[in-house]
mmCIF file of C-alpha atoms in Angstrom:
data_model
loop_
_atom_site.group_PDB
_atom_site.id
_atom_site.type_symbol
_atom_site.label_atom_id
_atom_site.label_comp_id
_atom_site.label_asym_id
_atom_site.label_seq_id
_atom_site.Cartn_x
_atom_site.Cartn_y
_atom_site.Cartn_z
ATOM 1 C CA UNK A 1 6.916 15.268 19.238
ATOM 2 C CA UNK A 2 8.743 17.524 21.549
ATOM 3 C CA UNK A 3 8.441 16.604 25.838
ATOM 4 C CA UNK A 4 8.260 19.365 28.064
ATOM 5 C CA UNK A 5 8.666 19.024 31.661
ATOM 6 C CA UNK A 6 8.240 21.613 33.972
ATOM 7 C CA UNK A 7 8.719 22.439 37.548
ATOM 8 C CA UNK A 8 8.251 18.201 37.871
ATOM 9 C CA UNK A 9 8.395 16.681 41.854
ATOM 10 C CA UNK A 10 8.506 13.761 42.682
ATOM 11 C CA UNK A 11 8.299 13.118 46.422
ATOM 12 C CA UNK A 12 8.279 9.335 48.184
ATOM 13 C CA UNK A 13 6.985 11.165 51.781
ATOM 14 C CA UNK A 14 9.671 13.012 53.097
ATOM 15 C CA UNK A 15 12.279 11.800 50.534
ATOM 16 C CA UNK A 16 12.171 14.381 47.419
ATOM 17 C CA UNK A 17 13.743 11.862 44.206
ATOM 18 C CA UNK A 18 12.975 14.957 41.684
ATOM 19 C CA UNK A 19 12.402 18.716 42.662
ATOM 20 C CA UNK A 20 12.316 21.674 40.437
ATOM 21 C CA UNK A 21 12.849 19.930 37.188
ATOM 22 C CA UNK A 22 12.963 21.867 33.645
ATOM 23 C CA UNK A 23 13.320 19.985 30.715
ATOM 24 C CA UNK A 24 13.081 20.427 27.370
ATOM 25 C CA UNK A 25 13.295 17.738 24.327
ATOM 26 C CA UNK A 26 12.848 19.389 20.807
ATOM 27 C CA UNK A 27 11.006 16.822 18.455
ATOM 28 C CA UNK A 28 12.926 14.290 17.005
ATOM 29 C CA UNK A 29 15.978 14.558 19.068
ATOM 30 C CA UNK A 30 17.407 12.501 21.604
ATOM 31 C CA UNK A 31 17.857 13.602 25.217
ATOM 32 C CA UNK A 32 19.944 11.474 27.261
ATOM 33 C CA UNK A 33 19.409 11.348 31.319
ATOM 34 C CA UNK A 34 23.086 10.686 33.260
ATOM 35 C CA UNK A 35 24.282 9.925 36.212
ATOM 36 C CA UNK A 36 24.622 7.496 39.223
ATOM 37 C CA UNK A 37 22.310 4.956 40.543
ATOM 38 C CA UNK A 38 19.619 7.035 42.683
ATOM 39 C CA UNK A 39 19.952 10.119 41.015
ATOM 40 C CA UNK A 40 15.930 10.597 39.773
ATOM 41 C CA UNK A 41 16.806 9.456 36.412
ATOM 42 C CA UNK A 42 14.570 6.540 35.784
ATOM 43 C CA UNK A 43 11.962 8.137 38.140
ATOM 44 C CA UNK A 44 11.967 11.206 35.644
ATOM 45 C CA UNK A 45 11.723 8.890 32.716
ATOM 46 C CA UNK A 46 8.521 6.846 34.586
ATOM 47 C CA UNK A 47 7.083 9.778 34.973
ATOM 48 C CA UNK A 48 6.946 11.131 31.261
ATOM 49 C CA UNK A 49 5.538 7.140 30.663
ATOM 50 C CA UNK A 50 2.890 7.328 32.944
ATOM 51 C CA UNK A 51 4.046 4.506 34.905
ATOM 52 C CA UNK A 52 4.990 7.088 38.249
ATOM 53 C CA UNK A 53 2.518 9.516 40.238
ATOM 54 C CA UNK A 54 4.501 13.086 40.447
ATOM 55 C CA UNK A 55 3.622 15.748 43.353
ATOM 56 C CA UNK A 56 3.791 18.227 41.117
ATOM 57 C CA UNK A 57 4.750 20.152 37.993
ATOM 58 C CA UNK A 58 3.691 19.738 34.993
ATOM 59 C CA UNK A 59 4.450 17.195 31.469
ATOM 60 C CA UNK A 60 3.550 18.109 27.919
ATOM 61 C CA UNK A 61 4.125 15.242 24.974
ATOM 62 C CA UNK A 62 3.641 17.945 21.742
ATOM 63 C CA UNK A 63 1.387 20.273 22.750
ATOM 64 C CA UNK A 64 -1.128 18.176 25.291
ATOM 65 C CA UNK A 65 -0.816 17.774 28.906
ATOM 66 C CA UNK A 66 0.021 14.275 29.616
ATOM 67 C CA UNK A 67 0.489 15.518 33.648
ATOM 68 C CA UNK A 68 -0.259 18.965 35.434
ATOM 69 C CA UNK A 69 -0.751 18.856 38.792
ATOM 70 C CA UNK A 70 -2.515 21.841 39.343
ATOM 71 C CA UNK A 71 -5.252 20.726 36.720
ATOM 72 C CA UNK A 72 -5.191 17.181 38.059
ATOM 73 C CA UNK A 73 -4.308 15.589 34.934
ATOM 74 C CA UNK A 74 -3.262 13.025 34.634
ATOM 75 C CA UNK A 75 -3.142 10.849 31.350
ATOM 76 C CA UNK A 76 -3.133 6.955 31.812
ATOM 77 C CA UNK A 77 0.140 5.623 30.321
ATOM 78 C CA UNK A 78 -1.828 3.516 27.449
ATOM 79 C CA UNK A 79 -3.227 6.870 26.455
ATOM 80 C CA UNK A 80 0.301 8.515 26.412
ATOM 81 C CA UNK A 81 1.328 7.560 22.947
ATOM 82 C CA UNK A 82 4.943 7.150 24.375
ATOM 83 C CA UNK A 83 7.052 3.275 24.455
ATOM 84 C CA UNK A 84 9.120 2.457 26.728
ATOM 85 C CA UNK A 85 11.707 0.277 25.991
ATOM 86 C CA UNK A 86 13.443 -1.877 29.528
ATOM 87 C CA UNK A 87 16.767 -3.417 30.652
ATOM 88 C CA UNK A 88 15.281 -6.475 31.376
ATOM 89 C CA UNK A 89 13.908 -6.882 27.680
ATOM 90 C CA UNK A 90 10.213 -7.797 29.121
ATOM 91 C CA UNK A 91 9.877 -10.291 26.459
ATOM 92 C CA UNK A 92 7.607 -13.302 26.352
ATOM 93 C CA UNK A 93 9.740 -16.604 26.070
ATOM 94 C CA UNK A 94 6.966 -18.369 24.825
ATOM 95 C CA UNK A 95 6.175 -16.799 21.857
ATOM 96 C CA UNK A 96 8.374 -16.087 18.308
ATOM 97 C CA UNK A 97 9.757 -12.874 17.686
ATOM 98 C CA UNK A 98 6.907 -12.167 15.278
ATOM 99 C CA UNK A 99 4.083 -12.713 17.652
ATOM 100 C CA UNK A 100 6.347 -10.640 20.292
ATOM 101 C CA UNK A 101 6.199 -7.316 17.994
ATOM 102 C CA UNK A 102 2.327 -8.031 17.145
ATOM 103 C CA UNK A 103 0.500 -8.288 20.291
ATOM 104 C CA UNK A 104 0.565 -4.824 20.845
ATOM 105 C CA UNK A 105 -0.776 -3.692 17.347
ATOM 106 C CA UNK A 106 -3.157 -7.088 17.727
ATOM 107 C CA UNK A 107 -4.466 -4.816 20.951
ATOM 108 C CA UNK A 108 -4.962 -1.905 18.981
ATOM 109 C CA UNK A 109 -7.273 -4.201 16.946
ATOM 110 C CA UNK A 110 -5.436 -3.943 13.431
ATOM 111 C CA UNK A 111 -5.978 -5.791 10.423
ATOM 112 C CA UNK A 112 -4.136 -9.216 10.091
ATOM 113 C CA UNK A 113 -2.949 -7.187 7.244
ATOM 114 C CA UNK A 114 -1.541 -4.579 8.515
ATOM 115 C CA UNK A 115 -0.141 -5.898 11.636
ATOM 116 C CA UNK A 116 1.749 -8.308 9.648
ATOM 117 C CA UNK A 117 2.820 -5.130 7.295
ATOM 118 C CA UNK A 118 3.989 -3.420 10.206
ATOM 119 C CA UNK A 119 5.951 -5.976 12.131
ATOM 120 C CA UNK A 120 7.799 -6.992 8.460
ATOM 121 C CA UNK A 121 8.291 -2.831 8.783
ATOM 122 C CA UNK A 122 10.386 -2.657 12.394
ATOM 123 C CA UNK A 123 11.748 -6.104 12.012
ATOM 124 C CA UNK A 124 13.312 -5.160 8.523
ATOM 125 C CA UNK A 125 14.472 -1.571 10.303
ATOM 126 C CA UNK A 126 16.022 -3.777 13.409
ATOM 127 C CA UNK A 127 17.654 -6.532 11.311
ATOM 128 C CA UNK A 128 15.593 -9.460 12.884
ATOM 129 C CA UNK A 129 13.614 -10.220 9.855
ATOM 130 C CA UNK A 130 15.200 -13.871 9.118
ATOM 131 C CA UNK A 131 14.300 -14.770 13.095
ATOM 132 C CA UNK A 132 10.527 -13.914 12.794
ATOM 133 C CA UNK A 133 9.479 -17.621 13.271
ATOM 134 C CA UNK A 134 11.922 -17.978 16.278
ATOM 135 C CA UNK A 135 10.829 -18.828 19.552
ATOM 136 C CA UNK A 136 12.299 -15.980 21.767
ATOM 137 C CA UNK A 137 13.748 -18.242 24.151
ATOM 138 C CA UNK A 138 15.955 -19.010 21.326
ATOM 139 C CA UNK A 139 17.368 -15.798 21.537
ATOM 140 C CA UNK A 140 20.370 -13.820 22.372
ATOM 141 C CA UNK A 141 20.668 -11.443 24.672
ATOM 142 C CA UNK A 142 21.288 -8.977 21.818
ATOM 143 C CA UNK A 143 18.579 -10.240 19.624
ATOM 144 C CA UNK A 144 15.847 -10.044 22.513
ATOM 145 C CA UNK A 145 16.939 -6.581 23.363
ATOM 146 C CA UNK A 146 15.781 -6.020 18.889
ATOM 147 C CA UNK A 147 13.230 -7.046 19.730
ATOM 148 C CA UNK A 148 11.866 -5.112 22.533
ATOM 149 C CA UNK A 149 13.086 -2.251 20.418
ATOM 150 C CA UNK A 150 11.136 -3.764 17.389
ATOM 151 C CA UNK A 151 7.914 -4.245 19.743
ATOM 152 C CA UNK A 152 8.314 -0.353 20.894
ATOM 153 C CA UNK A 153 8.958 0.977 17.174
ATOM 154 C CA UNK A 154 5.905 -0.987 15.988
ATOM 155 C CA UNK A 155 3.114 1.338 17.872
ATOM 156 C CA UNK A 156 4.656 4.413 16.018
ATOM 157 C CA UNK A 157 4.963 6.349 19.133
ATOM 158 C CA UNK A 158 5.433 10.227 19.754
ATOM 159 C CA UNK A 159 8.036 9.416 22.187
ATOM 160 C CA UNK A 160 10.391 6.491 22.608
ATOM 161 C CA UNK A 161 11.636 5.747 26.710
ATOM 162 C CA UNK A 162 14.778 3.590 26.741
ATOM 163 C CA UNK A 163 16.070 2.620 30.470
ATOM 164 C CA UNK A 164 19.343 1.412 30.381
ATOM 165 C CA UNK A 165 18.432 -1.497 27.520
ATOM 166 C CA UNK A 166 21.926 -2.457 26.974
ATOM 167 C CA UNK A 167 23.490 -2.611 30.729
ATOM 168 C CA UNK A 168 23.021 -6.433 30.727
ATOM 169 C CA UNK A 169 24.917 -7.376 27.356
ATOM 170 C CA UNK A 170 28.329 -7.429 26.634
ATOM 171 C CA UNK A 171 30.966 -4.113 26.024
ATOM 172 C CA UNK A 172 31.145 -5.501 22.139
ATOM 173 C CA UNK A 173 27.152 -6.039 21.823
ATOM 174 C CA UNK A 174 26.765 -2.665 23.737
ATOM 175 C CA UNK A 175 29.359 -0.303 21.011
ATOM 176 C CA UNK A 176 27.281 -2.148 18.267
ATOM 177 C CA UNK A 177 23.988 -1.786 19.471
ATOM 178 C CA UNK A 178 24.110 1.335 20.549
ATOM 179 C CA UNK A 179 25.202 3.130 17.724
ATOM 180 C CA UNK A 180 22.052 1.024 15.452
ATOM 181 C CA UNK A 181 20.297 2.345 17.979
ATOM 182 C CA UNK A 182 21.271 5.924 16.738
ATOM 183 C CA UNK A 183 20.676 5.491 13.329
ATOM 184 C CA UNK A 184 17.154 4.056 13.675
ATOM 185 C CA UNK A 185 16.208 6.970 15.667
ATOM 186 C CA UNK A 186 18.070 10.201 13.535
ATOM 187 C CA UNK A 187 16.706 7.994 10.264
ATOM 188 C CA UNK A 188 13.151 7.801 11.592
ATOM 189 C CA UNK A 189 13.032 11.399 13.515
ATOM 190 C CA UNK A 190 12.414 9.616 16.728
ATOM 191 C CA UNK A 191 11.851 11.714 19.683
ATOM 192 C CA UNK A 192 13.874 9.907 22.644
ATOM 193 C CA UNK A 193 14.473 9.847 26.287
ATOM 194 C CA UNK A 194 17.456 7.695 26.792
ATOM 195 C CA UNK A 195 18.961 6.353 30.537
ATOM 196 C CA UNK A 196 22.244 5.652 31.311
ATOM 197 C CA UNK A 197 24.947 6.155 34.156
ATOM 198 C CA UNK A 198 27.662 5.491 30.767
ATOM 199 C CA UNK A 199 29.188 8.394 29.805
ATOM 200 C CA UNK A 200 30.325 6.744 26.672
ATOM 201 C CA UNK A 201 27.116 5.639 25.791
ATOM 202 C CA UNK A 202 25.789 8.958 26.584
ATOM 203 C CA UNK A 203 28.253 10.591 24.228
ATOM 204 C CA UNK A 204 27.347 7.973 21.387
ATOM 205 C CA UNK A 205 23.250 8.537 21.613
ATOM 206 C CA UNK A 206 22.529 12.284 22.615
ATOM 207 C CA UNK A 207 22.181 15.378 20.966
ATOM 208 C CA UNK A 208 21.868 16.719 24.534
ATOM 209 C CA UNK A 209 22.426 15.192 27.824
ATOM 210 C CA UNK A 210 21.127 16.335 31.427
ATOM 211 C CA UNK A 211 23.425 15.246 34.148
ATOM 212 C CA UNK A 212 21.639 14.608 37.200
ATOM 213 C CA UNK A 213 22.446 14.704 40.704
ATOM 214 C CA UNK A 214 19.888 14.118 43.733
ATOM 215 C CA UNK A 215 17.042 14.726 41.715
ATOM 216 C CA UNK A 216 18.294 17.328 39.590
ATOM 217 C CA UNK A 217 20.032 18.681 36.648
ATOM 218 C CA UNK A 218 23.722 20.164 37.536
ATOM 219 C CA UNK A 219 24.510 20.401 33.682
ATOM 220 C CA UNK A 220 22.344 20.606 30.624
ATOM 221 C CA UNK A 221 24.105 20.443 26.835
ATOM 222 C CA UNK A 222 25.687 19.591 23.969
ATOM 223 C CA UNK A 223 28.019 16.209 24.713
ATOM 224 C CA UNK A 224 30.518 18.005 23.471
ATOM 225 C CA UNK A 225 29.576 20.560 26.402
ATOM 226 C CA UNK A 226 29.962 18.289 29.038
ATOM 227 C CA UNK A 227 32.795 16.301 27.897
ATOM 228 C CA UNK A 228 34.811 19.562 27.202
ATOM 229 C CA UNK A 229 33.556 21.870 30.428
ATOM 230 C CA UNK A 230 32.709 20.014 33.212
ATOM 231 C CA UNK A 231 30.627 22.694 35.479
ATOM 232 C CA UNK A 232 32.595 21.056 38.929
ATOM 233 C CA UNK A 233 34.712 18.510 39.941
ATOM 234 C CA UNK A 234 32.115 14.936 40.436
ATOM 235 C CA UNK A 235 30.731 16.165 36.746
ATOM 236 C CA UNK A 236 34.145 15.873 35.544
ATOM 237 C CA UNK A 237 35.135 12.694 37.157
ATOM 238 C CA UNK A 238 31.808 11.321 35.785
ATOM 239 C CA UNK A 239 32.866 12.513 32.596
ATOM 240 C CA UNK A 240 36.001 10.609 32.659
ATOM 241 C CA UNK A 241 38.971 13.351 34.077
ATOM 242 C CA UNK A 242 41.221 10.684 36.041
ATOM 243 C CA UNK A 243 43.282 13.575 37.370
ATOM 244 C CA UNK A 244 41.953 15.849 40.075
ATOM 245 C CA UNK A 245 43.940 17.103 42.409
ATOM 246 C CA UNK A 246 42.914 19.752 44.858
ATOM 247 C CA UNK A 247 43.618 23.583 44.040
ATOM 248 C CA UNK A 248 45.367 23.998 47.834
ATOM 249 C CA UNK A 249 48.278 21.296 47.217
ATOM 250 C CA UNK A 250 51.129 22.984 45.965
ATOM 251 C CA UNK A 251 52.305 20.477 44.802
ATOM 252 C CA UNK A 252 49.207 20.298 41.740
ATOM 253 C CA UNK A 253 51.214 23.436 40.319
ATOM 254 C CA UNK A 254 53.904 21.599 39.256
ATOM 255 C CA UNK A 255 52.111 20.137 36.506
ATOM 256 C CA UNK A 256 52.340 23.237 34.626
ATOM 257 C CA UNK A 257 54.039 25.817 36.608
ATOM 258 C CA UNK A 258 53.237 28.275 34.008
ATOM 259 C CA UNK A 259 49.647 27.390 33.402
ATOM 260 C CA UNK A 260 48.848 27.040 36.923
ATOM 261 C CA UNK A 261 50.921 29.616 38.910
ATOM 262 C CA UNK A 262 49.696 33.323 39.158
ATOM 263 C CA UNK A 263 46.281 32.088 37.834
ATOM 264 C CA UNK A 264 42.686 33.321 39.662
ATOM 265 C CA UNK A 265 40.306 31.218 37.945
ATOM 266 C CA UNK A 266 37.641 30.344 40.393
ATOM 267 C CA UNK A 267 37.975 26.375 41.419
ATOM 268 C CA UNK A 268 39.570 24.729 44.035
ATOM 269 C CA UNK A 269 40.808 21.660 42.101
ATOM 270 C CA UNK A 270 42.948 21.261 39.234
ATOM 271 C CA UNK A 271 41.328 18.322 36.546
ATOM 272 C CA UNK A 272 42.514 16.763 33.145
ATOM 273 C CA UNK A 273 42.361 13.933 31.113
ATOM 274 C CA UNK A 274 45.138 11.458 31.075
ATOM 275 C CA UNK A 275 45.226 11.817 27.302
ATOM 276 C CA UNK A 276 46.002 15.058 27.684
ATOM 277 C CA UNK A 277 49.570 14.242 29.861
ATOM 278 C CA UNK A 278 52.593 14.510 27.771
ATOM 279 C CA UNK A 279 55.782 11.801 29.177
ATOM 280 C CA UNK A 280 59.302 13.121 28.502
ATOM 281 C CA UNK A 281 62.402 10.384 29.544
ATOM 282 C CA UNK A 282 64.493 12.625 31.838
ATOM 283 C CA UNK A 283 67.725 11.962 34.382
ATOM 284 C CA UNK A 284 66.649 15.430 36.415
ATOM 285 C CA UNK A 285 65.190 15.212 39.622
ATOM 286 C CA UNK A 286 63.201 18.040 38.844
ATOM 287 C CA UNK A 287 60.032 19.383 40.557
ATOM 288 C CA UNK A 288 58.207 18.127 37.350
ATOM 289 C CA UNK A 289 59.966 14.529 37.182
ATOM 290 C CA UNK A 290 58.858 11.549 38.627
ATOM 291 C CA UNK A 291 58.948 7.442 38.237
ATOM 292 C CA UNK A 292 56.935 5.266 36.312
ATOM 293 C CA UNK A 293 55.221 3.201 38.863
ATOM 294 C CA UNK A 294 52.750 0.898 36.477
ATOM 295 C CA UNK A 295 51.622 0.194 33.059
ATOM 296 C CA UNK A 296 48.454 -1.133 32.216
ATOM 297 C CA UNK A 297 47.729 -2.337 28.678
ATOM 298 C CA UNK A 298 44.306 -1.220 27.522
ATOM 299 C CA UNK A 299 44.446 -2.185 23.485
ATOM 300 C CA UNK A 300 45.221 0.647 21.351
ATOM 301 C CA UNK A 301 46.729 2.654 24.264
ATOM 302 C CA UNK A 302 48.607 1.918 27.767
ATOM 303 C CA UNK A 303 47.543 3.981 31.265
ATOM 304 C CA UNK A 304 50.714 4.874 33.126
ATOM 305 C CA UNK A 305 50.852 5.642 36.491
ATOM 306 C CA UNK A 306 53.402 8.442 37.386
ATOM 307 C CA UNK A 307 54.401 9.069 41.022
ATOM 308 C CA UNK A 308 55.909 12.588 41.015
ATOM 309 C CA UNK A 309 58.473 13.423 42.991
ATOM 310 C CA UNK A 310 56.528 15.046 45.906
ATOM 311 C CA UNK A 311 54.181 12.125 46.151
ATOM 312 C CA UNK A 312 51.217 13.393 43.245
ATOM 313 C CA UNK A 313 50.122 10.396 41.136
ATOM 314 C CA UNK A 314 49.555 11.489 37.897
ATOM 315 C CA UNK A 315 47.565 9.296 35.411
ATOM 316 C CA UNK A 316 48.703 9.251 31.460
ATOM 317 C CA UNK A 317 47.123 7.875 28.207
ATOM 318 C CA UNK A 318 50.310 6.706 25.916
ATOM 319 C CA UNK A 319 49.301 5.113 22.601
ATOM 320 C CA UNK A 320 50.575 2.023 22.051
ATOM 321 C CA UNK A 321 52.740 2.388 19.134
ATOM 322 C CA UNK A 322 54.420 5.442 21.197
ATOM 323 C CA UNK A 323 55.139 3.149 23.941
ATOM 324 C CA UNK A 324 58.898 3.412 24.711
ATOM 325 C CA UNK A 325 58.774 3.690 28.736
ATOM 326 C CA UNK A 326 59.197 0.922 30.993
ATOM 327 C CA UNK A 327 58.515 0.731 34.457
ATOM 328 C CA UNK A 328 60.641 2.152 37.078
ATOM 329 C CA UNK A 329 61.761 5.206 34.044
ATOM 330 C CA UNK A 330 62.076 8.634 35.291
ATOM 331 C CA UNK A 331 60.141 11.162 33.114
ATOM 332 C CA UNK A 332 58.992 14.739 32.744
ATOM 333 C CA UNK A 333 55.149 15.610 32.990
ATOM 334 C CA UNK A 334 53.405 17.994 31.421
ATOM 335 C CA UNK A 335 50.171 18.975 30.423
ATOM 336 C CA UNK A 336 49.105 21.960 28.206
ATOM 337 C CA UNK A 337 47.676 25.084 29.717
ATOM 338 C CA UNK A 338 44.097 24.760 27.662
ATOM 339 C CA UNK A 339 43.728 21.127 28.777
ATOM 340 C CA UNK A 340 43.463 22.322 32.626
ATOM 341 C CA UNK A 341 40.568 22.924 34.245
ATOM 342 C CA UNK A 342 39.961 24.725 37.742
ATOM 343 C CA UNK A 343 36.494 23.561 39.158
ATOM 344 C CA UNK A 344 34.888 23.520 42.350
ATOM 345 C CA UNK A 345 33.823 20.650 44.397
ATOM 346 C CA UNK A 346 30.333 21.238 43.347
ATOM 347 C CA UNK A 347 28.445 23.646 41.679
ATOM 348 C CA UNK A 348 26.786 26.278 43.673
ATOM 349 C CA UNK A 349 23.291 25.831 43.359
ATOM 350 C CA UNK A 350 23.602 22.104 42.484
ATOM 351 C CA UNK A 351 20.457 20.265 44.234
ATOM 352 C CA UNK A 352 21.070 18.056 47.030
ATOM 353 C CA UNK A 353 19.319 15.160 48.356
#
């Protein structure tokens, strides 16, 4: 089912953690909610799940009011139809993984029948069939993180909430894990709200993703959209540009002279990826030369550190079968006109706290 929040604010007396909110999730897609620690993103999440009290606006799960605070409605969060899955797994240790994923539907008073059909169902869907009789103390960290997911698919709800579930397992488990979770939710149409402050796990699990900042959303898109176009410069550093340098040095125009020079784009700083830095071994001592000052290995690439001539550190992806630089070379930066971007600090009209 689509979510539709509207005008949502969230106030904790005089500190405002969401104002003016406008969201929209289509049904069955995935929305992901990024940003830093503080930003309103969990509190917007809580609030679609029933689980925080909003001073106004409105929430709509399909085409019912689940919150409007001019109605004063307000739908208890067992009545919500919406999951909610947690970072901390909220598991019980005491019981296997098959009585974890059937308490709920054993609430819902189901058949012995059919709660056993569905929990075969999401445990089949989550690959934890074969640990059904395990005690979930027995568990990884991986495998109880299933099956909180299992015990959230199992109600069939309208909406699944998913706050930061794989921040407390390892960068391998994470990659792996994260893109199941993707395929169990385009395979089974699953309407999602998905937290984060990752912006690679926000590019792996979104078909759109609201950045937030101090309670609201600076950028709203594609992730292709907000990896590509940053709207200013803390979206693109989120976003993973390593080079920013401000619009007012001079000495940012040497990076491409004829990109940069002449130009009236609006922005004060200059941003781009390191992958997008091109290394040339040189002898000149030219305004576009500098030394190698580090190289740090990073597996299928290495991150140099340049120190221009005039003082700018530049950083540079270099794959690692292109590797011919050592430290202390002289090279030649460059970086190609349509890989620059001229931003301002931040957005006009971005929300602050």
């Amino acid at each position: 089912m689509r979510v539709s929040l509207q005008d949502l604010q969230i106030h904790y007396g005089k500190f405002h953690a969401v104002k003016d909110l406008d969201l929209e999730v289509p049904d069955g897609t995935s929305l992901v909610l990024l940003g830093p620690s503080g930003c309103g993103k969990t509190t917007t999440m809580r609030s679609v799940a029933g689980l925080e009290a909003p001073t106004g606006g409105r929430i709509t799960v399909g085409e019912r009011d689940v919150f409007n605070f001019a109605e004063r409605t307000n739908v208890p969060p067992n009545k919500r139809n919406v999951s909610m899955v947690f970072q901390s797994y909220a598991i019980w240790p005491h019981k296997t993984v098959y009585e974890n994923v059937a308490f709920p539907l054993q609430m819902k008073k189901l058949s012995r029948s059919d709660v056993a059909r569905k929990v075969g169902e999401v445990l089949e869907l989550t690959g934890m069939s074969q640990y059904e009789k395990r005690g979930a103390s027995e568990l990884s960290g991986g495998q109880m993180q299933r099956v909180a997911l299992s015990r959230s698919l199992a109600m069939d709800p309208a909406v699944m909430l998913l706050d930061e579930p794989l921040s407390n397992l390892d960068a391998l488990l994470r990659v792996r894990l994260r893109t199941e979770l993707r395929r169990i939710q385009q395979e089974q149409g699953l309407t999602t709200i998905y937290v984060t402050h990752d912006q690679s796990e926000a590019l792996a699990l979104a078909d759109n993703i609201a950045m937030m900042r101090a309670g609201g959303v600076v950028q709203y898109g594609t992730p292709k959209d907000l990896y590509q176009n940053p709207v200013d410069v803390e979206a693109a550093s989120f976003m993973g540009y390593q080079n920013i340098f401000s619009r007012d040095d001079s000495s940012a125009c040497v990076i491409s002279a004829r990109g940069l020079n002449g130009r009236s784009d609006s922005g004060d700083h200059v941003c781009f990826r390191a992958s997008h830095v091109k290394l040339e071994a040189t002898n000149d001592d030219s305004a576009d030369s500098g030394s190698v000052t580090s190289l740090s290995y990073q597996g299928d690439n290495f991150l140099a550190t340049v120190e221009m001539a005039n003082g700018l550190i530049v950083q540079c992806e270099i794959p690692q079968a292109a590797l011919t630089l050592q430290r202390g070379d002289k090279v030649r930066v460059s970086v190609d006109e349509g890989s620059i971007r001229q931003l301002p600090v931040q957005k006009l009209g971005s929300t602050d706290a």
